[in-house]
PDB file of C-alpha atoms in Angstrom:
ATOM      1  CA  UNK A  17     -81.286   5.760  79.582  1.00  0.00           C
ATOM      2  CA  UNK A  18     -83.480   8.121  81.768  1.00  0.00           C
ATOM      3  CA  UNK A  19     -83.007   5.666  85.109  1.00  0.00           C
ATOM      4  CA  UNK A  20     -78.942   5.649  83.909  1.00  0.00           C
ATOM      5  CA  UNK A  21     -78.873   9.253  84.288  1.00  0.00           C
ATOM      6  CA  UNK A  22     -80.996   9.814  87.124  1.00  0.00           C
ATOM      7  CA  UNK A  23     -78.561   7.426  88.759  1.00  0.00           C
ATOM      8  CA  UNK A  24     -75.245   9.462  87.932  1.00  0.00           C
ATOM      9  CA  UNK A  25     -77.017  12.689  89.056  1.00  0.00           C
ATOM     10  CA  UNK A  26     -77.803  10.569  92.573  1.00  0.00           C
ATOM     11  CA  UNK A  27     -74.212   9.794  92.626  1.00  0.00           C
ATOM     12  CA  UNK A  28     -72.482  12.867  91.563  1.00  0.00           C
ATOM     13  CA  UNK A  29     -74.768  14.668  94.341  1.00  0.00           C
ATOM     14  CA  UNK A  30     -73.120  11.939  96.786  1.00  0.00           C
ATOM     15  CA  UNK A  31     -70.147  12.752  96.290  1.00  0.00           C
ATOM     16  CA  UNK A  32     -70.801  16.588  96.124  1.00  0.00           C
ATOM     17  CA  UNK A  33     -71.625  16.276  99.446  1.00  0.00           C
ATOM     18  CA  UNK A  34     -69.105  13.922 100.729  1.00  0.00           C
ATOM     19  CA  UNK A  35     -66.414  15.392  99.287  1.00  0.00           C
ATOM     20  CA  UNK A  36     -67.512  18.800 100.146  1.00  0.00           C
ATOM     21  CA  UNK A  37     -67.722  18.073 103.981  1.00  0.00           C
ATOM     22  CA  UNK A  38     -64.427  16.134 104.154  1.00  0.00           C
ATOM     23  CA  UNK A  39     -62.241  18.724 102.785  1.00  0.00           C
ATOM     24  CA  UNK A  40     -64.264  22.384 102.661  1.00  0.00           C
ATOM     25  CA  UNK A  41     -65.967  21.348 106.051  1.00  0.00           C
ATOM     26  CA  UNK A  42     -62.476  20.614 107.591  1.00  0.00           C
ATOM     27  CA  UNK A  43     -60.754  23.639 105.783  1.00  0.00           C
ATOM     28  CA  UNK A  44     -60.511  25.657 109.165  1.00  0.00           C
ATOM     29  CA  UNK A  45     -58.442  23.450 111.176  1.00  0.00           C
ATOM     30  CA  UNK A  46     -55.173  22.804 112.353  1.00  0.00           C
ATOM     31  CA  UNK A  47     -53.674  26.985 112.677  1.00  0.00           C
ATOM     32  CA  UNK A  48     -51.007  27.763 110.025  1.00  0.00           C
ATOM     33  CA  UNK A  49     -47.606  26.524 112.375  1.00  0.00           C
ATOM     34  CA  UNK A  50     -45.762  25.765 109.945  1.00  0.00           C
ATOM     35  CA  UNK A  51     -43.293  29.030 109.146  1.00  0.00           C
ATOM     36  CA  UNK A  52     -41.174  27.757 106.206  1.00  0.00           C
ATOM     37  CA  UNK A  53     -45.102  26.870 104.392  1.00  0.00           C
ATOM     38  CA  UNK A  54     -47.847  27.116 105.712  1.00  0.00           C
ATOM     39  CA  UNK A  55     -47.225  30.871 107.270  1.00  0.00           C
ATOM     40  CA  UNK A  56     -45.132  32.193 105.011  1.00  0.00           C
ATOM     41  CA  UNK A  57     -46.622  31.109 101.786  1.00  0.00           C
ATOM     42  CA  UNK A  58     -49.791  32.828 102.887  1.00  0.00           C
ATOM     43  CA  UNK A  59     -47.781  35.787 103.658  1.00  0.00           C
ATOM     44  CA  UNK A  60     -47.048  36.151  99.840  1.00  0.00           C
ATOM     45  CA  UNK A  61     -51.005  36.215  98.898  1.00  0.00           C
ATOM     46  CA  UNK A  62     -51.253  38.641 101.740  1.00  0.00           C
ATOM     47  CA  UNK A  63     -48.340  41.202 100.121  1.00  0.00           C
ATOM     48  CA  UNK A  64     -49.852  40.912  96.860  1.00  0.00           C
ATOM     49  CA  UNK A  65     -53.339  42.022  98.096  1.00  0.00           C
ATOM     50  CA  UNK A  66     -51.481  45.175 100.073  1.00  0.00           C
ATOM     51  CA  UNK A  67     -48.688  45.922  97.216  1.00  0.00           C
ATOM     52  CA  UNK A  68     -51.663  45.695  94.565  1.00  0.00           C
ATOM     53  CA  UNK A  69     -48.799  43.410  92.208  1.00  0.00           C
ATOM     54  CA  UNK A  70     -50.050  39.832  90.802  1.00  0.00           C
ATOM     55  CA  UNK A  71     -46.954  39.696  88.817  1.00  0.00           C
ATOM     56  CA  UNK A  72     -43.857  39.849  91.275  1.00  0.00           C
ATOM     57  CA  UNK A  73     -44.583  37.853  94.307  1.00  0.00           C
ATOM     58  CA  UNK A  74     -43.296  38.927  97.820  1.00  0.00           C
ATOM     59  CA  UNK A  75     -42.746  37.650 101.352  1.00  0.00           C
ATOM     60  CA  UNK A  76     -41.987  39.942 104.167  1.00  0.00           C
ATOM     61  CA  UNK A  77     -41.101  42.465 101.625  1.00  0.00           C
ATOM     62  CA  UNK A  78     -38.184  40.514  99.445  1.00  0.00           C
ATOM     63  CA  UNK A  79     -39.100  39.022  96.139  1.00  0.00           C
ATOM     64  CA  UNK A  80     -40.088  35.636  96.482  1.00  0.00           C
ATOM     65  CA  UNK A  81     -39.414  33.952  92.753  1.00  0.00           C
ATOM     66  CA  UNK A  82     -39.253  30.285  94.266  1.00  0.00           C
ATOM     67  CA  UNK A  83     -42.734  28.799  92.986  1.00  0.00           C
ATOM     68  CA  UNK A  84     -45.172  30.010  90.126  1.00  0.00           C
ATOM     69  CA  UNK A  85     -47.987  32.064  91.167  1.00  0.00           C
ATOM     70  CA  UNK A  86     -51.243  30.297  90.507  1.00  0.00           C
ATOM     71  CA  UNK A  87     -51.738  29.104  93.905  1.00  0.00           C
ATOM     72  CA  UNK A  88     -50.930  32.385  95.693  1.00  0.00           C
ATOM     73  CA  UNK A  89     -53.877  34.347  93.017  1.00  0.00           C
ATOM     74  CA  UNK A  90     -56.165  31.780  94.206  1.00  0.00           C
ATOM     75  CA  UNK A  91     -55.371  32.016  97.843  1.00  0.00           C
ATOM     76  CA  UNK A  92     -55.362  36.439  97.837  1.00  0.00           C
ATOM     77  CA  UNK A  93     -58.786  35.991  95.770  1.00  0.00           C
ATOM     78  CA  UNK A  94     -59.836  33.804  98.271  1.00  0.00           C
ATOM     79  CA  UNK A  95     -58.688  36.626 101.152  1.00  0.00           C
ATOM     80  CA  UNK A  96     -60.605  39.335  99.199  1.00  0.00           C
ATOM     81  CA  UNK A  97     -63.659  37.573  98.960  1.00  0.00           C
ATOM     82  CA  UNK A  98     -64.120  36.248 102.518  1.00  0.00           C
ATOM     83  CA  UNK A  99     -60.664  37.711 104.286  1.00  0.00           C
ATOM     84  CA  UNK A 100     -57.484  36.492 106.097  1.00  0.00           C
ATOM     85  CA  UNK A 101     -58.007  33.350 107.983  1.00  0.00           C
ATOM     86  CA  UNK A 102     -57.233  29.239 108.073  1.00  0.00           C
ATOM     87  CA  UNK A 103     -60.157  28.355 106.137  1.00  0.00           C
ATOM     88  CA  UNK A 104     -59.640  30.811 103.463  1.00  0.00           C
ATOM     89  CA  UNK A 105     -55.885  29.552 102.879  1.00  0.00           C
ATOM     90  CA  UNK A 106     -56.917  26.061 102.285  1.00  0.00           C
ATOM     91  CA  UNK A 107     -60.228  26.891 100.576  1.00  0.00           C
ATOM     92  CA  UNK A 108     -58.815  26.955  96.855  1.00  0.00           C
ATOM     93  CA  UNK A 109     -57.112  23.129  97.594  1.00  0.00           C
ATOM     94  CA  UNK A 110     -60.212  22.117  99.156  1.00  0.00           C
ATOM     95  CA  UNK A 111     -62.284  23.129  96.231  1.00  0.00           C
ATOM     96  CA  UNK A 112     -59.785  21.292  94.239  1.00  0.00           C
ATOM     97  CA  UNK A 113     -59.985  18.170  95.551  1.00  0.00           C
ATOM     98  CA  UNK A 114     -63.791  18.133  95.264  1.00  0.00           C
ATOM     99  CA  UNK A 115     -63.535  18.838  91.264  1.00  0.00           C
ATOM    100  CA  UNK A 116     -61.015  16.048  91.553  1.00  0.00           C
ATOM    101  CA  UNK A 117     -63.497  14.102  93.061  1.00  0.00           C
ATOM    102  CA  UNK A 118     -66.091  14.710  90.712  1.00  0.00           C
ATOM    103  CA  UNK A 119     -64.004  14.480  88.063  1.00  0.00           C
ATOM    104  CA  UNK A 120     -62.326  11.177  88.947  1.00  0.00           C
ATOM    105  CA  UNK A 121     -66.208   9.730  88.593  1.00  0.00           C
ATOM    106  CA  UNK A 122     -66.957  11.387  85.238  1.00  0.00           C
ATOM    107  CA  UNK A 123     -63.485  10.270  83.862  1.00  0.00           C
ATOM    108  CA  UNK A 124     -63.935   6.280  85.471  1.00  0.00           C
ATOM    109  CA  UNK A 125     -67.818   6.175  84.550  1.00  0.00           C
ATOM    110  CA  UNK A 126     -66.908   7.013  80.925  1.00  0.00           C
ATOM    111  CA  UNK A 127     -64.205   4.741  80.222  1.00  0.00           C
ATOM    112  CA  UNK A 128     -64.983   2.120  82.745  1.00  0.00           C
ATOM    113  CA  UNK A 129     -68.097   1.889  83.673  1.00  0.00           C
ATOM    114  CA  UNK A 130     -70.436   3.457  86.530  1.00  0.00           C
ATOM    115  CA  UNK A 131     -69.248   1.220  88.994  1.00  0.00           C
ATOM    116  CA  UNK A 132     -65.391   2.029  88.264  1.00  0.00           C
ATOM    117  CA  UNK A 133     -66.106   5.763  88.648  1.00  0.00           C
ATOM    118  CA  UNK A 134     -67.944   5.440  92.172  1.00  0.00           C
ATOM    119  CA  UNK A 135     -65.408   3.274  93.306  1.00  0.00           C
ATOM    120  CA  UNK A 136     -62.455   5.238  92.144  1.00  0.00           C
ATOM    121  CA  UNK A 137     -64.031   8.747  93.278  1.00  0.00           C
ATOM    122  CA  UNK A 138     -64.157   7.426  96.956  1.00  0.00           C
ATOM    123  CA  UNK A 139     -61.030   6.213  96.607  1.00  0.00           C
ATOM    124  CA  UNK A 140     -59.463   9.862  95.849  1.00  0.00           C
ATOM    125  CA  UNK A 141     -61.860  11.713  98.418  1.00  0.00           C
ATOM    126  CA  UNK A 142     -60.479   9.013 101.318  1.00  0.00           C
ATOM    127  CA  UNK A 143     -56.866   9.291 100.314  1.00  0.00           C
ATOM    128  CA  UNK A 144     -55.023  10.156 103.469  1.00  0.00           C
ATOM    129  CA  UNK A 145     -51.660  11.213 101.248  1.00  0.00           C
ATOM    130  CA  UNK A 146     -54.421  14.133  99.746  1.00  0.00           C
ATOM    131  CA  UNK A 147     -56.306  15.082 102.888  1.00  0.00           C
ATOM    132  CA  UNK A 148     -52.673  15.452 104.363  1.00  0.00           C
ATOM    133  CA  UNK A 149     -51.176  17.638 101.377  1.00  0.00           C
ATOM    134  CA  UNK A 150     -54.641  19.823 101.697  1.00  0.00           C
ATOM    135  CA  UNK A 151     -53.608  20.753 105.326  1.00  0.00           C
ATOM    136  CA  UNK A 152     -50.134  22.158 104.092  1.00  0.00           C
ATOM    137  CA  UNK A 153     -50.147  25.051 101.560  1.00  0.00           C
ATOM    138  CA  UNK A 154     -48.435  23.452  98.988  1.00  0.00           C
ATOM    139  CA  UNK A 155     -50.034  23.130  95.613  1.00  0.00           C
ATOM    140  CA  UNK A 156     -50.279  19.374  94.803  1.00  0.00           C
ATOM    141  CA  UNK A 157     -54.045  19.276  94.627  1.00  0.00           C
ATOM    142  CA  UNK A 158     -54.560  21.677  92.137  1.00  0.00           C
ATOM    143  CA  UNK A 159     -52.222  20.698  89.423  1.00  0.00           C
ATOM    144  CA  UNK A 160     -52.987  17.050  89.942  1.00  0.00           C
ATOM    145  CA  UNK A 161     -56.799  18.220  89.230  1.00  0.00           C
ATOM    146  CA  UNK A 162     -55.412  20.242  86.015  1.00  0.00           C
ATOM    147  CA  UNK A 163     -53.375  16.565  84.777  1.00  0.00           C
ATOM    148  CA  UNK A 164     -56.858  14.741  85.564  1.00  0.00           C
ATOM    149  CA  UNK A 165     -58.203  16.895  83.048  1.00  0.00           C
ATOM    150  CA  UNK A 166     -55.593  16.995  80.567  1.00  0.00           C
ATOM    151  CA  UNK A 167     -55.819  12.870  80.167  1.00  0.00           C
ATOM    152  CA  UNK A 168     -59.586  13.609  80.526  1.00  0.00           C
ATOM    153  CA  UNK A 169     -59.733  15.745  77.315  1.00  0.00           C
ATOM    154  CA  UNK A 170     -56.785  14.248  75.383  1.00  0.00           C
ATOM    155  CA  UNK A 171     -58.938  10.440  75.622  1.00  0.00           C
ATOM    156  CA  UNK A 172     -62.012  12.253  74.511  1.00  0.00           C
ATOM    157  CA  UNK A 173     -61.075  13.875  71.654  1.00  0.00           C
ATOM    158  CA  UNK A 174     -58.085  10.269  70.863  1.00  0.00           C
ATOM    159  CA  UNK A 175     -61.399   8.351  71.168  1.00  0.00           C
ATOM    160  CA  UNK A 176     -63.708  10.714  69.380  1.00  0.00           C
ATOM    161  CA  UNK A 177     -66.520  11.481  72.015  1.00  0.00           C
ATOM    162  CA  UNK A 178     -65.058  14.927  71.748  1.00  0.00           C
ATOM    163  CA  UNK A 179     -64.631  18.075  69.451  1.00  0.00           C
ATOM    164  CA  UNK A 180     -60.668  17.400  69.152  1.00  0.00           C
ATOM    165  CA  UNK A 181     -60.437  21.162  68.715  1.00  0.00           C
ATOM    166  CA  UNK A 182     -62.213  21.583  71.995  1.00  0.00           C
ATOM    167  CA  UNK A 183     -60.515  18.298  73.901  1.00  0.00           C
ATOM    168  CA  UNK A 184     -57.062  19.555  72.809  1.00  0.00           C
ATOM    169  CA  UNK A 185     -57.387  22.949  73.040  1.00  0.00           C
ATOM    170  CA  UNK A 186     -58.623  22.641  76.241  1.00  0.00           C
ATOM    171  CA  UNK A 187     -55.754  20.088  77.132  1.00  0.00           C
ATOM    172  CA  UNK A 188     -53.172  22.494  76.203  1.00  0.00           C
ATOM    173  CA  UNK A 189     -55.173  25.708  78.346  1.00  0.00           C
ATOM    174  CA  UNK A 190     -54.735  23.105  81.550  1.00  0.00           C
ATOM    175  CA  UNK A 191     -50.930  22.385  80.755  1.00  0.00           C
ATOM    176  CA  UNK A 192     -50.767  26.137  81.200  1.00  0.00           C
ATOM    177  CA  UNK A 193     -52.258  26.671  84.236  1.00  0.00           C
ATOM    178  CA  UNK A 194     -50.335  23.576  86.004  1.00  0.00           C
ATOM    179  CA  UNK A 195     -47.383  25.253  84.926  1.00  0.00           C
ATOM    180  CA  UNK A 196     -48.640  28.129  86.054  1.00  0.00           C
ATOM    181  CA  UNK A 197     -48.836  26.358  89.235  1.00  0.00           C
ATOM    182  CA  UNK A 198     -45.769  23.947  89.074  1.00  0.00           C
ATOM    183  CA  UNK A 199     -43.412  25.037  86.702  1.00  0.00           C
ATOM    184  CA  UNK A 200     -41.771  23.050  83.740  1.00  0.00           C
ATOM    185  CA  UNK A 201     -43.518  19.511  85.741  1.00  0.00           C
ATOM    186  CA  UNK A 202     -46.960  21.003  84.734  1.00  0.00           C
ATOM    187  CA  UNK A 203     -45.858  20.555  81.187  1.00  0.00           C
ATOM    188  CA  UNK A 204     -43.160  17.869  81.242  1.00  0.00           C
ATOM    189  CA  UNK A 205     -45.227  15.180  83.263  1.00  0.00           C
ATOM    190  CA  UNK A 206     -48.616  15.575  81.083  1.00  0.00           C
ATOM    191  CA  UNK A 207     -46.309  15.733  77.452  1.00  0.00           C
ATOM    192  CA  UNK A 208     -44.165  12.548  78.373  1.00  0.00           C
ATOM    193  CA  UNK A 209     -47.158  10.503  79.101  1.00  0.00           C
ATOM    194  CA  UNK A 210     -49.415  11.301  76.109  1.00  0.00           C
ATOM    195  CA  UNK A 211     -45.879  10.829  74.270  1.00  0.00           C
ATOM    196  CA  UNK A 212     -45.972   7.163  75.805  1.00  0.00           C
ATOM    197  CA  UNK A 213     -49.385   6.818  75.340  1.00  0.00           C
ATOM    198  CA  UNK A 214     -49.509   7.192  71.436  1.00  0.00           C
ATOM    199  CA  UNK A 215     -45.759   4.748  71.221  1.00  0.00           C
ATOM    200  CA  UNK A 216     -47.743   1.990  72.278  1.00  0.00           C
ATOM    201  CA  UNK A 217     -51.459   2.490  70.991  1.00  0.00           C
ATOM    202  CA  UNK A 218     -48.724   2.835  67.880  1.00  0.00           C
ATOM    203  CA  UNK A 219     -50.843   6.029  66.881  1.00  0.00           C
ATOM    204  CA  UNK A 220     -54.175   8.305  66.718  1.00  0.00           C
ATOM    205  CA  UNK A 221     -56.720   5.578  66.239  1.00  0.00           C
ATOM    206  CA  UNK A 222     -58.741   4.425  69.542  1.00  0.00           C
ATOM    207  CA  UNK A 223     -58.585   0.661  70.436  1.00  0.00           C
ATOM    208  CA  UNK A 224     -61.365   1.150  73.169  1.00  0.00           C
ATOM    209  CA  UNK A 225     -64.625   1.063  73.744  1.00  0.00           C
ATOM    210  CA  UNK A 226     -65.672   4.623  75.381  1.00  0.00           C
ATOM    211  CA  UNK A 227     -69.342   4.075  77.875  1.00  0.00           C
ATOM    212  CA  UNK A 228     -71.825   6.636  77.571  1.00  0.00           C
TER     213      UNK A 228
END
């Protein structure tokens, strides 16, 4: 058991690092071109750091009420703590994707195997689709990190390796932030495939064999 763990810590630290230097290490490059994104949704995070409002979003001084705020907080607390530039736009995505990383192992490794969780990790730190979407400031990364852990928690607690008050609880705090962060999809997408889930396990009982 000791040589098992050691091993995950090896591995975790792996991809720690990996991740960490593909998508944080990159965060500074290309310059925000893109007007109708890139520029002007870092605009918003800018206004609501001068205008001192976190509720009512802005760009260039009109109300912007198109998309939910989660990724503009995280972008203006990202330009208070190390100011207005490239790498601080895309530093809350990049951070994303490396908990999705991370994540992806811990959720593979548990249910799969160690081997499964390595394999699948590297596969969503070498996505091109994600290190593309982490270059544009739109939000994908970070509520596809908050669905990760909604499945994560809801097969805990379904196969009882969790609390159920913690695994849904905490399931239902993530549907709120990726709605926070996409709208009614942060709740639809998550509540139509535990739905589907449950029709054909035909209920609460776990038919699967969880790995340590």
């Amino acid at each position: 058991m000791r040589n098992i763990t050691v091993g995950n810590r090896w591995i975790v630290l792996f991809l720690l690092v990996f991740s960490a230097g593909l998508y944080i290490g990159t965060a500074g490059k290309p310059a925000l071109d893109d007007e109708d994104v890139d520029a002007a949704h870092a605009m918003v995070s800018q206004e609501m750091l001068l205008r001192h409002d976190f509720v009512v979003m802005y760009m260039d001084g009109i109300r912007y009420l198109i998309r939910p705020p989660m990724h503009f907080w995280m972008m203006a607390a990202s330009y208070k703590l190390l100011g207005e530039s490239e790498f601080a736009t895309r530093l809350p995505l990049s951070l994303a994707m490396v908990g999705m990383v991370l994540l992806t192992f811990e959720f593979g490794r548990r249910f799969f195997g160690k081997r499964a969780g390595l394999y699948g990790a590297l596969a969503v730190a070498t996505s091109l689709g994600m290190f593309i979407f982490t270059r544009i400031m739109i939000p994908e990364a970070i509520y596809a990190l908050a669905f990760e852990g909604i499945f994560y928690l809801f097969l805990r607690s379904w196969t009882g390796s969790l609390n159920p008050r913690i695994g849904y609880w905490g399931a239902s705090a993530l549907c709120a932030i990726a709605v926070l962060t996409r709208a009614l999809i942060g709740l639809l997408f998550p509540a139509v495939t535990i739905l589907a889930f449950i029709t054909m396990t035909r209920g609460w009982r776990p038919t699967m064999t969880v790995c340590c």
